[in-house]
Backbone as a ProteinNet text record, in pm:
[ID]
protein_1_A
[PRIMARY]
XXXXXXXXXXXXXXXXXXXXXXXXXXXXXXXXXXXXXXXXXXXXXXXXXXXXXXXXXXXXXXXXXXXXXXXXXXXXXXXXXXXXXXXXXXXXXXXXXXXXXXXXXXXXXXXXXXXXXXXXXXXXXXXXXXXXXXXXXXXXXXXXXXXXXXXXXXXXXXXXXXXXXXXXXXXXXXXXXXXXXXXXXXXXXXXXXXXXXXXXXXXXXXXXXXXXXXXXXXXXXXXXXXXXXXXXXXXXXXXXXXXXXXXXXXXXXXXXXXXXXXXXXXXXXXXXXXXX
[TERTIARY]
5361.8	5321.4	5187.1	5156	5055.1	4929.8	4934.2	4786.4	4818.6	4918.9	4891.8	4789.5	4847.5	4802.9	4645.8	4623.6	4479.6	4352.2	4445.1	4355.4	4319.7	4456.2	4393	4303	4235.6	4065.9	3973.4	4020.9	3894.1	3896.3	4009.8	3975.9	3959.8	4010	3983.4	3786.9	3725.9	3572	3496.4	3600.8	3572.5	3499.4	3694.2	3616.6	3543.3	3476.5	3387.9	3280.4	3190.8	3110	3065.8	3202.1	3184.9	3061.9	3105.5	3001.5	2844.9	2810.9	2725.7	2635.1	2712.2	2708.8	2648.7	2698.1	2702.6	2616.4	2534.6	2398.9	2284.9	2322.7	2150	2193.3	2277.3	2310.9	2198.5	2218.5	2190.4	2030.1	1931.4	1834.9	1766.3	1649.1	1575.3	1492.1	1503.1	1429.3	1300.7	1219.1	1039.8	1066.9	1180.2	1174.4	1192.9	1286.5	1303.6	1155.7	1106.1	955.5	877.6	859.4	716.7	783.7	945.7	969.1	919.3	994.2	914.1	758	666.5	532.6	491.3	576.4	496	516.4	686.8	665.6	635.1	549.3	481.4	295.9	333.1	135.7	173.6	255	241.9	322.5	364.3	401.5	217.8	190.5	24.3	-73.2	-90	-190.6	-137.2	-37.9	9.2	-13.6	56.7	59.7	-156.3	-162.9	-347	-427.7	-404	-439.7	-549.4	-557.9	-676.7	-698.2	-834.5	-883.6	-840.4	-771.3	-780.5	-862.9	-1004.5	-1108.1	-1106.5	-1094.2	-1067.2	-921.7	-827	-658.6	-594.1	-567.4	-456.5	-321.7	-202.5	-91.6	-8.5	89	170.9	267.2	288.5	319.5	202.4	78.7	-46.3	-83.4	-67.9	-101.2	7.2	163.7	267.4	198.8	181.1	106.9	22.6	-58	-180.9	-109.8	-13.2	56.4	92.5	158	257.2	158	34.6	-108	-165.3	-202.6	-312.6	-248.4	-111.5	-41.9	-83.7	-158.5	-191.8	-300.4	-381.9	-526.5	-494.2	-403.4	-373.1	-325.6	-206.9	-120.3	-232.3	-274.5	-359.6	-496	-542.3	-625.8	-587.3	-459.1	-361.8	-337	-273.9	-286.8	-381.7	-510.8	-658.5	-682.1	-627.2	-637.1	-573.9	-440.3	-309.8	-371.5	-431.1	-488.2	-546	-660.2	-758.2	-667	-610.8	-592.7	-493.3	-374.1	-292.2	-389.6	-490.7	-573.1	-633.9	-708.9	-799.3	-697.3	-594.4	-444.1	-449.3	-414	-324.3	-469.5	-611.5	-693.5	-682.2	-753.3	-760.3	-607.8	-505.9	-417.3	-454.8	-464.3	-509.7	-620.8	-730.2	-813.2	-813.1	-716.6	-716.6	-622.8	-527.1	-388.3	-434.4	-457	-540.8	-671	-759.8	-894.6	-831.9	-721.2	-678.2	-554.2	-574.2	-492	-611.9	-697.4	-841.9	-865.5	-912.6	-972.6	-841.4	-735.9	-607.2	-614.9	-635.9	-645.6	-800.6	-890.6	-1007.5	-1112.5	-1167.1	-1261	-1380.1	-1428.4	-1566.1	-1543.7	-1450.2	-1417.4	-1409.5	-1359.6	-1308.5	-1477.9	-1538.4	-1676.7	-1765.5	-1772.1	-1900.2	-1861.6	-1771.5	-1705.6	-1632.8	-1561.5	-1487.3	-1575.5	-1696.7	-1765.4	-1799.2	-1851.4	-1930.6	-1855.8	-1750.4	-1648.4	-1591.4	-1637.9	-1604.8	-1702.1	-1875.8	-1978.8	-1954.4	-1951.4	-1980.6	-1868.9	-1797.7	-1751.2	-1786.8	-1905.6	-2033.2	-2061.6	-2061.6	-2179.4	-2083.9	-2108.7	-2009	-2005	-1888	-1883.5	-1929	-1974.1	-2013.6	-2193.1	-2212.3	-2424.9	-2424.6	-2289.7	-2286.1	-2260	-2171.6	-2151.2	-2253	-2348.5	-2501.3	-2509.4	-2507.1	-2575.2	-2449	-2348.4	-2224.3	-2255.1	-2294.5	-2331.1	-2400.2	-2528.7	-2676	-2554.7	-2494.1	-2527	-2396.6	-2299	-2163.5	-2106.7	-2240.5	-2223.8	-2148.9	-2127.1	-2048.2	-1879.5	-1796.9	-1696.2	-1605.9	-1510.6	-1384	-1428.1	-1543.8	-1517.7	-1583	-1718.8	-1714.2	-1607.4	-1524.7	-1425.1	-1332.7	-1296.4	-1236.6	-1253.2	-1425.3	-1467.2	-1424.4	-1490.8	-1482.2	-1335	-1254.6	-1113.4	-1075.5	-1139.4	-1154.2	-1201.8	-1304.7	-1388.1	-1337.9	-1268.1	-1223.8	-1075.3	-997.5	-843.4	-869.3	-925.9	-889.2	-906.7	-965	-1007.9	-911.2	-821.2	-712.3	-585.6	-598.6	-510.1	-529.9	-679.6	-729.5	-725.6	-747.6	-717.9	-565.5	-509.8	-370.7	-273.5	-308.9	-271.7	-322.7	-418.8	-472.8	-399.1	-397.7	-277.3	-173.3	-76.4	30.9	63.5	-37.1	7.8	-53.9	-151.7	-164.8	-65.1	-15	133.9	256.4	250.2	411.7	329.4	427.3	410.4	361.5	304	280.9	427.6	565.3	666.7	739.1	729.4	763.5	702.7	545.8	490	513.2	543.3	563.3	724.6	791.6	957.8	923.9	839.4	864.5	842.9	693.1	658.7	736.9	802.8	896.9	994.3	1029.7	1151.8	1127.8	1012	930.4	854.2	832.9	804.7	656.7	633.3	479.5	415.5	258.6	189	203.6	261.4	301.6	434.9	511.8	649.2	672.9	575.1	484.6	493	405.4	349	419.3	507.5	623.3	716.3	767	926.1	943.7	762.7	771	673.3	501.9	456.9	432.2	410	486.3	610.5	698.3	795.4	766.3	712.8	649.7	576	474.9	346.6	397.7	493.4	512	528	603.2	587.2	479.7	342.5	228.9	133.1	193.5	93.1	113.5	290.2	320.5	277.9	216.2	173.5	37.1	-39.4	-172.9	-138.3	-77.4	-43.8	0.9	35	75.1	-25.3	-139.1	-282.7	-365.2	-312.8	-468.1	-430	-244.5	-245.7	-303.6	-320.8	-375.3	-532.9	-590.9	-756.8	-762.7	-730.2	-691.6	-746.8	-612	-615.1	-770.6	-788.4	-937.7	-1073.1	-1069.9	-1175.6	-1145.8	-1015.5	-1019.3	-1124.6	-1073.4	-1132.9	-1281.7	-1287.8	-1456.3	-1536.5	-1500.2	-1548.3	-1583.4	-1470.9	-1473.8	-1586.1	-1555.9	-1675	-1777.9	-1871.2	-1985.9	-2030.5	-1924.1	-1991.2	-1848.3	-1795.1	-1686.2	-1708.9	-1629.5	-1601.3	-1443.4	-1339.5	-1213.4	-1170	-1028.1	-990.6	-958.2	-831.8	-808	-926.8	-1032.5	-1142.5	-1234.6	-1255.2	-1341.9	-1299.3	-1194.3	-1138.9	-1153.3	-1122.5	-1161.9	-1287	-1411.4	-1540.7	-1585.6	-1514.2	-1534.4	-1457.7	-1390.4	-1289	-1354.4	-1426.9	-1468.6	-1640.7	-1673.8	-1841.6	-1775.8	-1649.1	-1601.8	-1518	-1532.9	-1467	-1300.3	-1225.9	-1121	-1081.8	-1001.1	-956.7	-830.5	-736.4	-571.2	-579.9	-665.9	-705.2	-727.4	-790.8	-847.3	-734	-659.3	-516.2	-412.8	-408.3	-316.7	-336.6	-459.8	-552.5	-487.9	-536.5	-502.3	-324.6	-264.9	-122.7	-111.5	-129.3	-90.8	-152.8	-265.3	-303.2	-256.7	-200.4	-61.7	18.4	67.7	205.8	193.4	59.8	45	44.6	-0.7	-52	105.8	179.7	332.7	447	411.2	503.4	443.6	319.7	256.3	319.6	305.1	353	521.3	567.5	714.4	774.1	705.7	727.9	705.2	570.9	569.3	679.2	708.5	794.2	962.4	1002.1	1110.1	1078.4	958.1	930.3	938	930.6	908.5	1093.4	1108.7	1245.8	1320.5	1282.6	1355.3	1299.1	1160.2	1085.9	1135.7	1159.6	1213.9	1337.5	1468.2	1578.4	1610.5	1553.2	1676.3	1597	1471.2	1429.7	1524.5	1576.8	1645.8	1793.3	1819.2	1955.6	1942.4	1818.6	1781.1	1754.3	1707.6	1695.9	1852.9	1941.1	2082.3	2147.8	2131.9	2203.9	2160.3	2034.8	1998	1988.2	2016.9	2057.6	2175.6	2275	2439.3	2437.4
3193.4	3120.8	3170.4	3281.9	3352.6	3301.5	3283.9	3297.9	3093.8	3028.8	2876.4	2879.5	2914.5	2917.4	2986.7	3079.1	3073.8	3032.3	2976.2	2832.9	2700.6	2719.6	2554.1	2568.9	2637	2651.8	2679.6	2690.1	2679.7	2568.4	2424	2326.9	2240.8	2290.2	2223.5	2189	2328.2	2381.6	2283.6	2224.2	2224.2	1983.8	1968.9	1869	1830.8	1899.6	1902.2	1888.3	1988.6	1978.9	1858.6	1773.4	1716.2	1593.5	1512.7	1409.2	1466.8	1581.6	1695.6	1640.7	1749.8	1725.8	1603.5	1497.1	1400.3	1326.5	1311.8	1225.7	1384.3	1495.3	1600.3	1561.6	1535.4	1463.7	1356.7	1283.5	1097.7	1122.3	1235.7	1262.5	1225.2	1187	1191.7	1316.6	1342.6	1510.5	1484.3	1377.4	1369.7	1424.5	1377.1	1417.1	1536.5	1637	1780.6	1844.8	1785.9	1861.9	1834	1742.4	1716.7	1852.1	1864.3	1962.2	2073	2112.4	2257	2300.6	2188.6	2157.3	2203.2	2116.5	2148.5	2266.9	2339.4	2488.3	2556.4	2562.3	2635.1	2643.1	2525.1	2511.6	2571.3	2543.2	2618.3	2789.9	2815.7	2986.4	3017.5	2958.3	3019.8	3051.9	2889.3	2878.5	3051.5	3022.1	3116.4	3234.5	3327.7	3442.3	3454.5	3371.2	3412.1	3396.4	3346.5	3331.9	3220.1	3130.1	3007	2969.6	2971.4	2890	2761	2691.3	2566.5	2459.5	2501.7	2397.6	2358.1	2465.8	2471.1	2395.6	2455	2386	2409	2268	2326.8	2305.6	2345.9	2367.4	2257.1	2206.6	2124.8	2042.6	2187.3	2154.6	2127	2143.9	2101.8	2000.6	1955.8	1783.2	1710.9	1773.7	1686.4	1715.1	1797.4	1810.2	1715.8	1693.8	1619.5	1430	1417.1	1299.9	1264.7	1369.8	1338.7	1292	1398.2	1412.2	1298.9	1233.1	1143.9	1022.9	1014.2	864.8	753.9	788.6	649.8	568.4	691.7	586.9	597.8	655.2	653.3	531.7	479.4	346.6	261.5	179	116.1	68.6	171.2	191.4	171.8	208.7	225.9	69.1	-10.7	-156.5	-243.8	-252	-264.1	-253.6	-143.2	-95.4	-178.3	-203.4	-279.6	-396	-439.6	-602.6	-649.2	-546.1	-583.5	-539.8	-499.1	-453.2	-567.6	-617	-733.9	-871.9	-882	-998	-998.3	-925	-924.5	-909.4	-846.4	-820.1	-961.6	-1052.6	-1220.9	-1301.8	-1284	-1311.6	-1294.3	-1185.9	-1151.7	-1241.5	-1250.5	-1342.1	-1459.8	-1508.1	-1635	-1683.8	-1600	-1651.6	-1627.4	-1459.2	-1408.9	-1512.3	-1518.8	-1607.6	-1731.7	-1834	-1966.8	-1938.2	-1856.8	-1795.7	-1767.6	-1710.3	-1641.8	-1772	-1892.3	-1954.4	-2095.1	-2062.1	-2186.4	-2099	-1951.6	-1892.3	-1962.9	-1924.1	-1982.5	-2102.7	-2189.9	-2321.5	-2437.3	-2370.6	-2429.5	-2304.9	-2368.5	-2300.9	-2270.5	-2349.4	-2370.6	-2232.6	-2179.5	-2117.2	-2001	-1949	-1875.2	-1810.6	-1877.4	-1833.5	-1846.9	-1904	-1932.8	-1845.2	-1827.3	-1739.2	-1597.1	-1587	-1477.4	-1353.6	-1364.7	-1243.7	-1185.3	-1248.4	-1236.1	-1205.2	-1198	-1128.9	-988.4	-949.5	-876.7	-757	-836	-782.8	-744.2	-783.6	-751.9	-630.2	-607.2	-487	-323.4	-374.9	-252.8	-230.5	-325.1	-302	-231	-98.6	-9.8	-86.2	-133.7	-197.9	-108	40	103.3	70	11.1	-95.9	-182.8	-222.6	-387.8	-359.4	-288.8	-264.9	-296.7	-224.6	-244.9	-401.6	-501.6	-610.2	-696.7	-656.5	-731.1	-695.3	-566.4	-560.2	-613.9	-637.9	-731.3	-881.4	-907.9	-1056.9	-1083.1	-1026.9	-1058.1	-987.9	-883.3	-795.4	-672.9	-608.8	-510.9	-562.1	-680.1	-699.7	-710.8	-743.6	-805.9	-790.2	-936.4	-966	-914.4	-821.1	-754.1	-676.3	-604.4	-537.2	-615.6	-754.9	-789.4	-806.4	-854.5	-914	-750.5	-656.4	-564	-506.7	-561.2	-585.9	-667.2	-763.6	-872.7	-840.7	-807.9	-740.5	-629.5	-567.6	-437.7	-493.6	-544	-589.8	-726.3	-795.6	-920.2	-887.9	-761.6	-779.1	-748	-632.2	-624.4	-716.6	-847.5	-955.2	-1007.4	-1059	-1173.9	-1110.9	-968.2	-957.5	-930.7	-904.8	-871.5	-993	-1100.2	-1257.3	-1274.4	-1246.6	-1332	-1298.2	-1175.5	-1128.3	-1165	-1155.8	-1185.8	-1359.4	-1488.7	-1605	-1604	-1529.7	-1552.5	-1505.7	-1416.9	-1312.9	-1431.1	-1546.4	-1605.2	-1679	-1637.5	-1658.1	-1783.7	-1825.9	-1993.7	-2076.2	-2024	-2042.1	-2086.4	-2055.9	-2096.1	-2179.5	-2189.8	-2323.3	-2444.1	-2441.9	-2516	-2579	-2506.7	-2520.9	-2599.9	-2541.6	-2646.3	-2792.6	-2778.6	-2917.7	-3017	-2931.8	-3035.8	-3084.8	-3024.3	-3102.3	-3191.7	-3230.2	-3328.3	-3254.5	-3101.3	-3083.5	-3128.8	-3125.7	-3181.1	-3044.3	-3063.1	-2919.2	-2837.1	-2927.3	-2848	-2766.6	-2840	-2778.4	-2673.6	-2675.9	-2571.1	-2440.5	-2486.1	-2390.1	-2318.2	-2415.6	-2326.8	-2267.7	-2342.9	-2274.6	-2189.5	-2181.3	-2104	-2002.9	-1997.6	-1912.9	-1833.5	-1888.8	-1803	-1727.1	-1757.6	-1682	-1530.1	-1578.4	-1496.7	-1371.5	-1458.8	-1356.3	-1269.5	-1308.9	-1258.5	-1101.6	-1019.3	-853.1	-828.6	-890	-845.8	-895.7	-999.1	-1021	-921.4	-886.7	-819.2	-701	-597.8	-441.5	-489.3	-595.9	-602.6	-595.9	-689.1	-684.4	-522.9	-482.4	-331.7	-244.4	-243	-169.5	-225.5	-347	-421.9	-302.9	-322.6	-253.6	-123.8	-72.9	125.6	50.4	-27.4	-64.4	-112.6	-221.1	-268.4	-160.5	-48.7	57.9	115.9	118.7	173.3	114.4	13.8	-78.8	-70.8	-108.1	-116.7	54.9	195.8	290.3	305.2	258.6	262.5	197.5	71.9	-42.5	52.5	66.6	153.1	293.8	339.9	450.1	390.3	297.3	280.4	209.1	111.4	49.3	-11.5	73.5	18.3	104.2	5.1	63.9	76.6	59.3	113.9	113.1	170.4	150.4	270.9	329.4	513.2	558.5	476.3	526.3	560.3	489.2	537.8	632.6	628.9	766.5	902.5	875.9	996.5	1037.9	968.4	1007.1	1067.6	1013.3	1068.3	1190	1216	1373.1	1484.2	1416.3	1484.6	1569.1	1477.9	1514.8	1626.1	1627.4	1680	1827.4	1835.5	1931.2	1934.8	1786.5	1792.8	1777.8	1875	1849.6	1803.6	1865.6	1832.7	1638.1	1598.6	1483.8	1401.3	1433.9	1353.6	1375.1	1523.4	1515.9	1341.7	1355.5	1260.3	1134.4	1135.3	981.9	938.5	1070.9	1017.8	962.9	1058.6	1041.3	921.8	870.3	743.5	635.1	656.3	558.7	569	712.7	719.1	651.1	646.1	553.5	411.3	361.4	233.7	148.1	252.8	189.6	239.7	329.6	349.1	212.3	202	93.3	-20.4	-113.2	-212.2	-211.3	-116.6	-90.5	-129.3	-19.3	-102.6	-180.9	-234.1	-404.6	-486.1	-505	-543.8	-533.1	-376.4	-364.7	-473.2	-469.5	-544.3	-701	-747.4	-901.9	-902.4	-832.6	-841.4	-801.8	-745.1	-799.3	-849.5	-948.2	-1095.9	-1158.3	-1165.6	-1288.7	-1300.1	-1142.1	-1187.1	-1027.7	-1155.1	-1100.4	-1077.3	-1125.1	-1126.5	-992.4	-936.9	-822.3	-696.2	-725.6	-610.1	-583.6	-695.6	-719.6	-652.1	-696.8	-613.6	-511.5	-442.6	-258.8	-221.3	-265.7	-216.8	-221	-321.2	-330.5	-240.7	-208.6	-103.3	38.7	96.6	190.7	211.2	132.7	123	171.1
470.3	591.4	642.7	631.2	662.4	650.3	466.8	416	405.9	410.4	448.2	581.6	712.3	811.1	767	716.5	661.7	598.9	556.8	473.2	545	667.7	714.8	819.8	879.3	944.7	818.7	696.1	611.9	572.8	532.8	546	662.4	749.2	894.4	866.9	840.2	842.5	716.9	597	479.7	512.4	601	659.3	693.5	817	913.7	882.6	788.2	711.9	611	561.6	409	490.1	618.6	651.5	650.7	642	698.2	592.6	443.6	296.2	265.6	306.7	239.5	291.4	453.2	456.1	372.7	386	313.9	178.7	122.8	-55.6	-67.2	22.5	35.7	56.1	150.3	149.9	18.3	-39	-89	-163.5	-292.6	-330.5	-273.1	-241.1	-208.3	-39.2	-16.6	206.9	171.8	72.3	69.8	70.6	-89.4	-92.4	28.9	92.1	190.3	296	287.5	442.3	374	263.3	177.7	206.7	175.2	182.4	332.3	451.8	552.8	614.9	565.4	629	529	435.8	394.5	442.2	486.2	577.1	643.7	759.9	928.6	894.3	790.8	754	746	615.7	605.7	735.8	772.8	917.6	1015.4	1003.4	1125	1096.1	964.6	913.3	850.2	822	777	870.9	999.5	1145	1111.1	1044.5	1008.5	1136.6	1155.6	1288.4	1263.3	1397.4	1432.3	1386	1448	1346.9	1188	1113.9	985.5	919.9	954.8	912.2	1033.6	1107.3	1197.9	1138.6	1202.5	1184.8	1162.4	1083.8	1114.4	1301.2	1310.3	1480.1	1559.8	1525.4	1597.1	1612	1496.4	1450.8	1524.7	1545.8	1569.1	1774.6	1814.2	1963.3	1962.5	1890.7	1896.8	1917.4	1848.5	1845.8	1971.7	2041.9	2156.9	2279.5	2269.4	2358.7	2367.9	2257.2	2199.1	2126.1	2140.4	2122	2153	2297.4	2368.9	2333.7	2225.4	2159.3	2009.4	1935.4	1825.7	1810.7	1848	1858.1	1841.9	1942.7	2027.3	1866.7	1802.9	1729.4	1601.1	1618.7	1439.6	1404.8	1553.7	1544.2	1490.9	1572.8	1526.5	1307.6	1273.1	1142.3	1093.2	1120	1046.1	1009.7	1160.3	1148.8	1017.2	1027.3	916.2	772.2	762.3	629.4	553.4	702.7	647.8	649.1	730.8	722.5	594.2	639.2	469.8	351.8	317.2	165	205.1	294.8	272.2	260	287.8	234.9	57.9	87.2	-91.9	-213.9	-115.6	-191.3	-210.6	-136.8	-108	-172.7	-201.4	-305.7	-450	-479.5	-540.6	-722.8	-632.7	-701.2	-794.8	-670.7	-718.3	-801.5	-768	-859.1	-1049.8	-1040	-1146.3	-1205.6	-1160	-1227.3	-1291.8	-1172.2	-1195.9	-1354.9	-1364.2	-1472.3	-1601.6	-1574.5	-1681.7	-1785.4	-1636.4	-1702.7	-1700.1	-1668.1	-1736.1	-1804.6	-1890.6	-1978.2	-1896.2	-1862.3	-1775.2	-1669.4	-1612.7	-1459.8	-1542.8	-1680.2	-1755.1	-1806.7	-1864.8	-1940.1	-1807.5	-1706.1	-1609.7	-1491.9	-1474.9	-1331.1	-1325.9	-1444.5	-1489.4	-1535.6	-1545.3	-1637.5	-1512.1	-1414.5	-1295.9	-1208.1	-1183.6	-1132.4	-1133.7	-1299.1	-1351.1	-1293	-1325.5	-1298.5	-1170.8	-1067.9	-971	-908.5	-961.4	-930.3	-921.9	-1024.6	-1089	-924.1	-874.4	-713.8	-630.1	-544.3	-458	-361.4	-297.9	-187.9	-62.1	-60.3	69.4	81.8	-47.3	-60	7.1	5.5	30	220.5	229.3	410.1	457.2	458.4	574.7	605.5	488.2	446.5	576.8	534.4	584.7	777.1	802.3	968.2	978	912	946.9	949.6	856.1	876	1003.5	997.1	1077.2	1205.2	1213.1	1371.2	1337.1	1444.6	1424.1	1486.6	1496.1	1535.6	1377	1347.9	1301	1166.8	1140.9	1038.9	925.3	952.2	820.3	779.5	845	830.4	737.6	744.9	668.3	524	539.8	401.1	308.6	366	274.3	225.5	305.5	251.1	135.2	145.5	84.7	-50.4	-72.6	-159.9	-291.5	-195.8	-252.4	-300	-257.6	-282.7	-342.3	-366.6	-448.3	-604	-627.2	-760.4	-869.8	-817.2	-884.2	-898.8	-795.1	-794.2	-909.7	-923	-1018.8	-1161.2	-1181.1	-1319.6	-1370.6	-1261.9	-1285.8	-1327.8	-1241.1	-1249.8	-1343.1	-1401.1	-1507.5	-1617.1	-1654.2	-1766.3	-1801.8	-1665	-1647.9	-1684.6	-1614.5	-1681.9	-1821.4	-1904.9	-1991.4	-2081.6	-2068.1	-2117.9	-2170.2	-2092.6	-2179.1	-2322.7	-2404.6	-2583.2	-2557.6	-2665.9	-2722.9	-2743.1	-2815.7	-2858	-2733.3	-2580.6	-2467	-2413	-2467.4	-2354.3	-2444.3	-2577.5	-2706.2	-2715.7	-2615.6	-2614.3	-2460.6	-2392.2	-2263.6	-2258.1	-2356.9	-2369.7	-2471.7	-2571.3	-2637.4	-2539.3	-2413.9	-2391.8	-2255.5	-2264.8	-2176	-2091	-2047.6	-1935.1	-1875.5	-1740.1	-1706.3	-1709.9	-1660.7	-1675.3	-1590.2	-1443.3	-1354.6	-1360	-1417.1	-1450.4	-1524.2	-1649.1	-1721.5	-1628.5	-1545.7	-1495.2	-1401.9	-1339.8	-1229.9	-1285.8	-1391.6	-1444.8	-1552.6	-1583.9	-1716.8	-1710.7	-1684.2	-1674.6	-1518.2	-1407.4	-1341.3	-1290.9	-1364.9	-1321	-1432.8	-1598	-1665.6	-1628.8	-1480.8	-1480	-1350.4	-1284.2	-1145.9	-1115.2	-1255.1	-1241.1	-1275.9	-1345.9	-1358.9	-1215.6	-1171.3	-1043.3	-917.2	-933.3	-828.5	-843.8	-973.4	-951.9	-950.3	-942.5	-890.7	-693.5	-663.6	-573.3	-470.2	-542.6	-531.5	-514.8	-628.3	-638.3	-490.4	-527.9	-394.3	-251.3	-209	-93.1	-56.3	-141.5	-133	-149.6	-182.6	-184.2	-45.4	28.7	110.5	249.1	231.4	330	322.3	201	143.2	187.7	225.8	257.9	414.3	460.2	598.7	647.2	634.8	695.1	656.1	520	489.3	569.6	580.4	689.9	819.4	903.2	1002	1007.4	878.7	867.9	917	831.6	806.6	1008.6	1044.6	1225.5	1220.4	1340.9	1436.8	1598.1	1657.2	1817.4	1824.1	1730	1734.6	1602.5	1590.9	1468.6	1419.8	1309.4	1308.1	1218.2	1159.8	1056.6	1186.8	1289.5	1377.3	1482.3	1513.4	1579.7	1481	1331.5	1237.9	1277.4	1284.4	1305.4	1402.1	1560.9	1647.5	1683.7	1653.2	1632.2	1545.4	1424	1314.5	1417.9	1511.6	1568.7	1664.3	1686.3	1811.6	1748.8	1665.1	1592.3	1605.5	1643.7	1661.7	1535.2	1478.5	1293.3	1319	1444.4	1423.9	1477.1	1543.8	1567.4	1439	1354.5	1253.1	1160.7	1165.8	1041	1136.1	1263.8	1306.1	1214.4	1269.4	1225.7	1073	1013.6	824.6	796.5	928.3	905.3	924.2	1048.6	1073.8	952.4	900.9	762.3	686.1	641.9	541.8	572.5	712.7	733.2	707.1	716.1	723.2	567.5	502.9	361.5	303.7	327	289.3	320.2	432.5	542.2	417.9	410.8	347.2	225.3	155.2	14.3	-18.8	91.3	72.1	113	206.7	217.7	62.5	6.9	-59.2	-140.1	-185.8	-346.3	-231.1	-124	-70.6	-119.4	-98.7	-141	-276.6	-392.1	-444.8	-543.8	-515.2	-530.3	-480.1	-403.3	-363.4	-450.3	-454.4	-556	-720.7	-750.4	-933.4	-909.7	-918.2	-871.3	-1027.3	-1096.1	-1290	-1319.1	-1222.2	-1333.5	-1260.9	-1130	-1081	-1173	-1193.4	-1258.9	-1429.9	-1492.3	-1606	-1593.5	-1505.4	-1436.1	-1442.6	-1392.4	-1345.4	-1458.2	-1568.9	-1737.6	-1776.2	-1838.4	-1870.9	-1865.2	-1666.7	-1684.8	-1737.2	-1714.9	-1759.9	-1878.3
[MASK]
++++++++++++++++++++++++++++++++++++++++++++++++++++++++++++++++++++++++++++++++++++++++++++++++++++++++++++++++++++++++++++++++++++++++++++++++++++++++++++++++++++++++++++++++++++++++++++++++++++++++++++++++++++++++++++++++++++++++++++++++++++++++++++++++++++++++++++++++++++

């Protein structure tokens, strides 16, 4: 009776714990490393006494948040704008551009090389040109979104509808199909995991163009709060700044990969056979 009665506060304890267990199980190994990661910054900062200016601390940066929320937000919005304006731009021309190259020759040899070319040119040459002609408001900010994120659409699309065999567009058309039908039921559904990791690349360019933009002439925005923190020697300011653009181009990204398995549901279903 003794050692029963002894055992049941160690499973009483054994319970208690298992819900505990079982969401730090469900954790993610990447959320373990980043916590590893950040108390190993704020052990260093602290124990090597790093000036502030130089590396501030993990808890510094999280002060700096609580302090300076009210123009971080406000500014982080501003960023979002341009980056989802200009990504549903760059779709928008990007998609149709890369299906014009598909299906005519003329768009393919007269338009496609030059496309190619012009990527040679750094889009931070091209900034100046874009303030002279469009001011310092909105919309250069976008183009250079624009600029920088459409390019990986159009070659990515382009692959991808060129990718379904001859033996499928040859089976469609034997069994009456039109060119449009062709084209809906057979090569895009074909090209759609190659359009979607262009789609994927554009978002991290996207983020890329939005803060460059901002570098070069803005009056808000977290690329122009970086600058003005950076003259001010505020560093835990400018770590906020990058965080919050991490969050943004993270958040963007996995939205996308969510649309994107709604859009081609048979390849999730071929992921799940296969691990089996």
């Amino acid at each position: 009776m003794a050692m029963a009665s002894a055992t049941e506060p160690q499973q009483d304890g054994a319970r208690a714990l298992a819900p505990v267990l079982k969401v730090l199980n469900g954790v993610p190994l990447a959320v373990w490393t980043l916590i590893g990661l950040l108390l190993f910054w704020e052990a260093y900062v602290r124990l090597a006494n790093v000036p502030a200016f130089i590396l501030p601390a993990p808890s510094a940066i999280a002060q700096e948040f609580r302090a300076y929320g009210h123009r971080l937000f406000p500014n982080a919005l501003v960023t979002m704008f341009e980056v989802v304006f200009g990504f549903t731009c760059a779709v928008l021309i990007g998609v149709p551009l890369a299906v014009a190259i598909v299906y005519s020759k003329f768009i393919q040899k007269g338009v496609y090389p030059l496309i190619v070319a012009s990527q040679t040119i750094p889009k931070v040459a091209i900034a100046p040109l874009l303030l002279t002609w469009f001011g310092y408001g909105m919309t250069p900010k976008i183009v250079i979104v624009i600029l920088l994120s459409f390019f990986p659409i159009v070659i990515n699309s382009v692959m991808g509808l060129r990718s379904a065999s001859d033996e499928m567009i040859h089976l469609a058309r034997s069994m009456g199909a039109s060119a449009w039908q062709t084209f809906w039921k057979f090569r895009l559904p074909h090209a759609l995991p190659s359009i979607f990791a262009g789609l994927k690349l554009a978002t991290a360019l996207s983020v890329i163009g939005a803060i460059v933009a901002e570098f070069i002439g803005a009056d808000k925005g977290l690329g122009y709060l970086i600058l003005i923190a950076g003259s001010n020697f505020d560093v835990a300011r400018q770590f906020a700044a990058i965080i919050c653009i991490a969050l943004i181009g993270m958040c963007f990204f996995f939205t996308l990969e969510m649309v994107e398995r709604f859009a081609i549901p048979w390849r999730n279903k071929s992921d799940v056979s296969s691990e089996a």
